[in-house]
Amino acid sequence: MATLSTTAKALRSKNAGPFWVTIDIFLPSDDVFKTVSKSLSTESVAAVLQLEADQVYRYDLAEIAVIKFSFPRHVVQGHRFDRDMHGAQYALLLSDIEC
Amino acid sequence: MKTRILIPSGVLGLGFDSEALQRGVEAKPDAICIDGGSTDSGPYYLGTGTSKYSELATRAEWRELMLARATAGVPLILGSCGTCGTASTVDWMYQMTLDIARELGQNLKIARLYSDQSASDLIDAEHNQKIGYLKPEIPLSTEILQSCTNIVALAGVEQITAALNAGADIVLAGRTTDTAVIAALPLARGAAPGAAWHGAKIGECGALCSTHPVSGVIQIDFDESGFTVTPLASGAECTSHSVIAHMLYENANPLELVEPGGTLDVKAASVEAVDSRTVRVTGSVWIPAEQYTVKLEGAALSGYQTSSLVLLRQKEYVEQAGKWCELLEAFLRKSIESKMNLRASDYDMEFRLIGANATLGALEFCDSNPIEVGVLMLITSDTQSRATDIARLCNPFLLHFPLTENEALPTFAFPYSPAESERGAVYEFVLNHTLLLADPMQSFDLRIEEIASGNVVNNS
């Protein structure tokens, strides 16, 4: 079965301020967007982030074929226990999710 | 009335295309606006009140922008001076501006906007229920506020407009929202509020809303019904997709943006390509808030850090790096307690396995099979000398710690001498709150000075 890393045109994440990370999944066409929008569950994304589904905010943006997830950081950005200052590696956690 | 804003790049210090800037000046902008700040590089800059960018690079770019301003004869607005937007970084930019004005023989009216907040004022505000809690909610106390080395509030358009109304040629603003520096003049000249804020959000990272992100320079025309965005570097294009997609960037909610005094709502926005490189946006809505609040940022010292890096290359150690670290940590913690009389609460000790899970930690989902593993040890304590002394105690064991008792003493690779690196003070962001203001200027300080060839001739 296809995974997000092979289906998405781009998979990126970034801080949205020091307390949030946001992940953008750019899909290659309106048709793929429609399919993935139905098949990709918020629960599966929350699971790889080790969060509860209600901690993850989801936006399905048909106009630009993007699915976006935003969630509070596990460790506040730049705290001495933070490992990724810009939060840009979180998107990789979604790579193997089937869609 | 149309208002044309020239945006040289997403941040001062990152560089821009000089030819595109020239093109923008020739197109007769009404203001040149650029952001200078961000929290994105971490709490150190707010903690210390310093800029993350090179002083010489910043100076070279600022000189070019001061020349562009003089040619265009319009205000030059810099928001969030020096990354963190504290008084120290506003004054850093002010001194730089005086030096360059002297060199260029420019006569200027300079506005400095200070965004610094005192802990005692905020403690009073908390007692008077004027502090709001943003999500995710984190605690606030007198101790936390007093622990901050710097606290700033993010100014909106009202404070920038006050500086422009004073006739400033150059505005050096402390912490502001990224959008406020761009939206202020269009709003003052009657642009549609939804368009002013939406255009400002699209333009706040310069050409990041185009197909050539690194080219920097863009121009936005604001009017009573919408805005039009045009990239100025040759070959750069804005498309409806690149413009809509920029609302996603570093933004938890792509449909709404909360600003001082209200919220931008782009759900009904219509985005259309005017030609192959220019995009027109209409229909964005500004919803005024009932109360005027500004967001706070604060950084507190969390200790002093010393790091050590050791490289494991032997196959059996690479394969068992996680177990090696567990055994080593247990051994070291006992040694630290017995030889230094320190408990676990007196210091933090952390191992990150570069090549295994240093980036994602407990979230890592792949099993790797690396050639080597770098073990980064981070020690944080309340003084630098204590952190370094702990790291020195650890040094011989990082070098030689065996997995089993009955083996020849192993020796790993230290990449440099000394193995310990003092990282200095480390800070953390401790505020995710808002401050309610009766008047937008209440917690901001605006100073205006006239200078002739770098010397102050009049101030207010």
Coordinates of C-alpha atoms in Angstrom, one line a residue, chain B residues 26-380:
Chain B
E26 CA 12.2 52.7 -9.3
A27 CA 8.5 51.6 -9.0
K28 CA 8.0 54.3 -6.4
P29 CA 6.9 52.5 -3.2
D30 CA 5.2 54.4 -0.4
A31 CA 7.3 52.6 2.2
I32 CA 10.1 50.0 2.5
C33 CA 9.3 47.5 5.2
I34 CA 11.3 44.6 6.6
D35 CA 11.2 42.3 9.6
G36 CA 14.3 41.8 11.8
G37 CA 13.1 39.2 14.2
S38 CA 11.8 35.7 15.0
T39 CA 11.7 33.3 17.9
D40 CA 12.5 30.5 15.4
S41 CA 16.2 30.2 16.4
G42 CA 15.4 29.6 20.0
P43 CA 15.3 31.5 23.3
Y44 CA 19.0 32.4 23.5
Y45 CA 18.6 35.6 21.6
L46 CA 15.7 36.9 23.7
G47 CA 17.5 35.6 26.8
T48 CA 20.6 37.6 26.1
G49 CA 19.1 40.5 24.1
T50 CA 21.3 39.9 21.1
S51 CA 20.9 39.3 17.3
K52 CA 21.5 35.9 15.7
Y53 CA 22.7 37.6 12.5
S54 CA 26.2 38.7 11.7
E55 CA 26.7 42.4 12.5
L56 CA 28.7 43.0 9.4
A57 CA 26.1 41.4 7.1
T58 CA 23.3 43.3 8.9
R59 CA 25.3 46.6 8.5
A60 CA 25.9 46.0 4.8
E61 CA 22.3 45.3 4.1
W62 CA 21.0 48.1 6.3
R63 CA 23.3 50.6 4.5
E64 CA 21.8 49.5 1.2
L65 CA 18.3 49.9 2.5
M66 CA 19.1 53.4 3.9
L67 CA 20.4 54.4 0.5
A68 CA 17.2 52.9 -1.1
R69 CA 15.1 54.9 1.3
A70 CA 16.9 58.1 0.5
T71 CA 16.4 57.6 -3.2
A72 CA 12.7 56.6 -2.8
G73 CA 12.1 59.4 -0.3
V74 CA 9.7 57.2 1.8
P75 CA 9.8 55.7 5.3
L76 CA 11.9 52.7 6.0
I77 CA 10.4 50.5 8.7
L78 CA 12.3 47.7 10.5
G79 CA 10.3 45.5 12.8
S80 CA 11.7 43.3 15.7
C81 CA 15.2 44.8 15.5
G82 CA 18.0 42.2 16.0
T83 CA 16.0 39.0 16.2
C84 CA 14.5 39.4 19.6
G85 CA 13.3 43.1 19.6
T86 CA 14.6 44.1 23.0
A87 CA 15.8 47.6 23.9
S88 CA 19.4 46.4 23.5
T89 CA 18.9 45.3 19.9
V90 CA 16.8 48.4 19.0
D91 CA 19.8 50.5 20.3
W92 CA 22.2 48.2 18.4
M93 CA 20.4 49.1 15.2
Y94 CA 20.1 52.7 16.2
Q95 CA 23.9 53.0 16.7
M96 CA 24.4 51.3 13.3
T97 CA 21.9 53.8 11.7
L98 CA 23.8 56.8 13.2
D99 CA 27.1 55.4 12.0
I100 CA 25.8 54.9 8.4
A101 CA 24.0 58.3 8.4
R102 CA 27.2 60.0 9.3
E103 CA 29.1 58.2 6.6
L104 CA 26.4 59.0 4.0
G105 CA 25.7 62.5 5.2
Q106 CA 22.0 61.7 5.7
N107 CA 19.7 64.0 7.8
L108 CA 16.9 61.8 9.3
K109 CA 14.1 61.7 11.7
I110 CA 14.4 58.4 13.5
A111 CA 11.7 56.7 15.6
R112 CA 12.7 54.0 18.2
L113 CA 9.8 51.9 19.5
Y114 CA 10.6 50.0 22.6
S115 CA 8.6 46.8 23.4
D116 CA 10.3 45.8 26.7
Q117 CA 8.0 44.9 29.6
S118 CA 9.0 44.9 33.3
A119 CA 8.2 41.8 35.4
S120 CA 6.7 44.1 38.1
D121 CA 4.2 45.6 35.7
L122 CA 3.2 42.2 34.5
I123 CA 2.8 40.9 38.1
D124 CA 0.4 43.8 38.7
A125 CA -1.3 43.0 35.4
E126 CA -1.8 39.4 36.5
H127 CA -3.3 40.5 39.8
N128 CA -5.7 42.7 37.9
Q129 CA -6.7 39.9 35.5
K130 CA -5.1 41.5 32.5
I131 CA -3.0 38.5 31.5
G132 CA -4.6 36.0 29.1
Y133 CA -3.4 32.3 28.7
L134 CA -2.8 31.1 25.1
K135 CA -2.9 27.4 24.2
P136 CA -1.1 25.2 25.2
E137 CA -1.6 26.8 28.7
I138 CA 1.6 27.0 30.7
P139 CA 1.8 28.3 34.3
L140 CA 2.5 31.9 35.2
S141 CA 3.8 33.1 38.6
T142 CA 5.6 36.0 40.1
E143 CA 8.7 33.7 40.3
I144 CA 8.5 32.9 36.6
L145 CA 8.1 36.5 35.6
Q146 CA 11.0 37.6 37.8
S147 CA 13.2 34.8 36.4
C148 CA 13.0 36.3 32.8
T149 CA 16.1 38.1 31.7
N150 CA 14.0 39.8 29.0
I151 CA 10.2 40.1 28.4
V152 CA 8.8 41.8 25.2
A153 CA 5.3 42.4 24.0
L154 CA 4.6 42.2 20.3
A155 CA 3.4 45.5 18.9
G156 CA 0.8 45.8 16.3
V157 CA 0.0 48.5 13.7
E158 CA -1.0 51.2 16.2
Q159 CA 2.5 51.6 17.6
I160 CA 4.1 51.6 14.1
T161 CA 1.5 54.1 12.9
A162 CA 2.3 56.4 15.9
A163 CA 5.9 56.4 14.7
L164 CA 4.9 57.2 11.1
N165 CA 2.6 60.0 12.3
A166 CA 5.5 61.6 14.1
G167 CA 7.1 62.0 10.6
A168 CA 9.8 59.3 11.0
D169 CA 12.0 58.6 8.0
I170 CA 13.3 55.4 9.7
V171 CA 11.3 53.4 12.3
L172 CA 13.4 51.0 14.4
A173 CA 10.9 48.9 16.2
G174 CA 11.3 46.5 19.1
R175 CA 9.3 43.3 19.0
T176 CA 6.4 43.6 16.6
T177 CA 4.2 41.0 14.9
D178 CA 5.8 40.1 11.5
T179 CA 2.8 41.5 9.7
A180 CA 2.3 44.8 11.6
V181 CA 5.3 46.6 10.0
I182 CA 3.8 45.9 6.5
A183 CA 0.1 46.5 7.3
A184 CA 0.5 49.8 9.2
L185 CA 0.8 52.3 6.3
P186 CA -1.8 50.7 4.0
L187 CA -4.3 50.7 6.9
A188 CA -3.5 54.3 7.8
R189 CA -4.2 55.2 4.1
G190 CA -7.5 53.4 3.9
A191 CA -6.8 50.0 2.6
A192 CA -9.3 47.3 3.3
P193 CA -8.3 45.9 6.8
G194 CA -8.7 42.3 5.7
A195 CA -6.5 43.0 2.6
A196 CA -3.9 44.9 4.7
W197 CA -3.4 42.1 7.2
H198 CA -3.6 39.3 4.6
G199 CA -1.2 40.9 2.3
A200 CA 1.2 41.6 5.2
K201 CA 1.1 37.9 6.1
I202 CA 1.8 36.8 2.5
G203 CA 4.7 39.3 2.3
E204 CA 6.2 38.9 5.8
C205 CA 8.8 36.3 4.5
G206 CA 9.6 38.3 1.3
A207 CA 9.8 36.1 -1.8
L208 CA 8.9 32.9 0.2
C209 CA 5.4 33.4 -1.3
S210 CA 6.9 33.1 -4.8
T211 CA 8.6 30.4 -6.9
H212 CA 12.1 31.9 -6.1
P213 CA 12.1 32.0 -2.3
V214 CA 15.8 33.2 -1.9
S215 CA 15.4 36.2 -4.2
G216 CA 13.9 38.1 -1.3
V217 CA 12.3 41.2 -2.9
I218 CA 8.6 41.5 -3.4
Q219 CA 6.1 44.4 -3.9
I220 CA 2.5 44.5 -2.6
D221 CA -0.1 47.0 -3.8
F222 CA -2.9 47.5 -1.3
D223 CA -6.2 49.2 -2.0
E224 CA -9.8 49.5 -0.8
S225 CA -10.8 46.0 -2.1
G226 CA -7.7 43.8 -1.9
F227 CA -4.0 43.5 -2.6
T228 CA -1.8 42.5 -5.5
V229 CA 1.6 40.8 -4.9
T230 CA 4.5 40.8 -7.4
P231 CA 8.0 39.3 -7.0
L232 CA 10.7 41.6 -8.3
A233 CA 13.6 39.3 -9.0
S234 CA 13.9 38.2 -12.6
G235 CA 12.4 34.8 -13.1
A236 CA 10.5 34.8 -9.9
E237 CA 6.7 34.2 -10.1
C238 CA 3.8 34.4 -7.6
T239 CA 1.1 31.9 -8.4
S240 CA -2.2 31.5 -6.7
H241 CA -0.9 28.2 -5.2
S242 CA 2.3 29.8 -3.9
V243 CA 0.3 32.7 -2.4
I244 CA -2.4 30.6 -0.8
A245 CA 0.3 28.1 0.5
H246 CA 2.1 30.9 2.4
M247 CA -0.8 31.0 4.9
L248 CA 0.4 27.5 5.9
Y249 CA 3.9 28.6 6.8
E250 CA 4.9 28.6 10.4
N251 CA 1.2 29.1 11.2
A252 CA -0.8 26.6 13.2
N253 CA -4.1 27.8 11.8
P254 CA -4.0 28.5 8.0
L255 CA -7.4 30.2 8.0
E256 CA -7.1 32.7 10.8
L257 CA -4.4 34.9 12.2
V258 CA -4.8 36.6 15.6
E259 CA -3.1 40.0 15.7
P260 CA -3.2 42.9 18.3
G261 CA -6.8 44.3 18.0
G262 CA -8.4 41.5 16.0
T263 CA -8.3 38.4 13.8
L264 CA -7.7 38.0 10.1
D265 CA -10.0 35.5 8.5
V266 CA -9.1 34.3 5.0
K267 CA -11.8 31.6 4.6
A268 CA -13.7 33.7 2.0
A269 CA -10.5 35.0 0.3
S270 CA -10.4 34.8 -3.5
V271 CA -7.0 34.4 -5.1
E272 CA -6.5 35.0 -8.8
A273 CA -3.5 35.1 -11.1
V274 CA -3.4 38.5 -12.8
D275 CA -0.6 37.3 -15.2
S276 CA 2.2 34.8 -15.1
R277 CA 3.9 36.3 -12.0
T278 CA 1.4 38.6 -10.3
V279 CA -1.5 37.5 -8.0
R280 CA -4.6 39.4 -6.8
V281 CA -6.3 38.6 -3.5
T282 CA -9.8 39.9 -2.4
G283 CA -12.4 39.0 0.1
S284 CA -10.2 38.5 3.2
V285 CA -12.0 39.7 6.4
W286 CA -10.7 41.5 9.5
I287 CA -12.7 40.9 12.6
P288 CA -11.9 43.5 15.3
A289 CA -11.5 42.3 18.8
E290 CA -13.5 43.7 21.7
Q291 CA -10.4 44.2 23.7
Y292 CA -6.8 45.2 22.6
T293 CA -4.3 42.5 23.7
V294 CA -0.6 42.0 22.8
K295 CA 1.3 38.7 23.0
L296 CA 4.1 38.4 25.4
E297 CA 7.5 36.6 25.0
G298 CA 9.8 35.9 27.8
A299 CA 13.1 34.0 28.2
A300 CA 14.6 32.8 31.5
L301 CA 18.0 31.4 32.3
S302 CA 17.8 27.6 32.8
G303 CA 21.4 27.0 33.6
Y304 CA 24.9 26.6 32.1
Q305 CA 25.8 23.9 29.8
T306 CA 28.9 21.9 28.9
S307 CA 29.0 19.3 26.1
S308 CA 31.3 16.4 25.2
L309 CA 31.3 14.4 22.1
V310 CA 32.8 10.9 21.8
L311 CA 32.6 8.7 18.7
L312 CA 32.0 5.0 18.8
R313 CA 33.3 3.1 15.7
Q314 CA 33.9 -0.4 17.0
K315 CA 31.1 -2.7 15.6
E316 CA 30.0 -4.2 18.9
Y317 CA 29.8 -0.7 20.6
V318 CA 28.0 0.8 17.6
E319 CA 25.4 -2.1 17.8
Q320 CA 25.0 -1.7 21.5
A321 CA 25.3 2.1 21.8
G322 CA 22.0 2.5 23.7
K323 CA 22.9 -0.1 26.2
W324 CA 26.4 1.4 26.6
C325 CA 25.0 4.8 27.4
E326 CA 22.6 3.3 30.0
L327 CA 25.4 1.5 31.8
L328 CA 27.7 4.5 31.5
E329 CA 25.0 7.0 32.8
A330 CA 24.3 4.8 35.8
F331 CA 28.0 4.5 36.6
L332 CA 28.6 8.2 36.2
R333 CA 25.7 9.3 38.3
K334 CA 27.0 7.2 41.2
S335 CA 30.5 8.6 40.7
I336 CA 29.2 12.2 40.7
E337 CA 27.3 11.5 43.9
S338 CA 30.2 9.9 45.7
K339 CA 33.0 12.2 44.5
M340 CA 31.3 15.5 44.1
N341 CA 28.5 15.1 46.6
L342 CA 25.9 16.1 44.0
R343 CA 22.4 14.7 43.6
A344 CA 20.5 14.1 40.4
S345 CA 18.5 17.3 41.1
D346 CA 21.8 19.4 41.0
Y347 CA 22.4 18.8 37.3
D348 CA 20.9 17.4 34.1
M349 CA 22.8 14.7 32.2
E350 CA 21.6 13.7 28.8
F351 CA 23.0 11.5 26.1
R352 CA 22.0 11.8 22.4
L353 CA 23.1 9.1 20.0
I354 CA 24.0 10.7 16.7
G355 CA 23.4 8.1 14.1
A356 CA 20.6 6.4 16.1
N357 CA 18.0 8.8 17.5
A358 CA 19.6 12.1 18.3
T359 CA 17.0 14.0 16.3
L360 CA 13.7 12.4 17.1
G361 CA 14.6 10.8 20.5
A362 CA 11.7 8.6 21.8
L363 CA 9.7 9.3 18.7
E364 CA 12.2 7.7 16.4
F365 CA 10.6 4.9 14.3
C366 CA 13.5 3.4 12.3
D367 CA 16.1 0.9 13.3
S368 CA 19.4 2.2 11.9
N369 CA 22.5 0.3 11.1
P370 CA 25.1 3.1 11.2
I371 CA 28.9 2.7 10.7
E372 CA 29.5 4.8 13.8
V373 CA 27.6 6.6 16.5
G374 CA 28.4 10.0 18.0
V375 CA 27.5 10.2 21.6
L376 CA 26.7 13.8 22.6
M377 CA 26.7 14.3 26.3
L378 CA 25.0 17.4 27.6
I379 CA 25.5 18.5 31.2
T380 CA 23.5 21.4 32.5

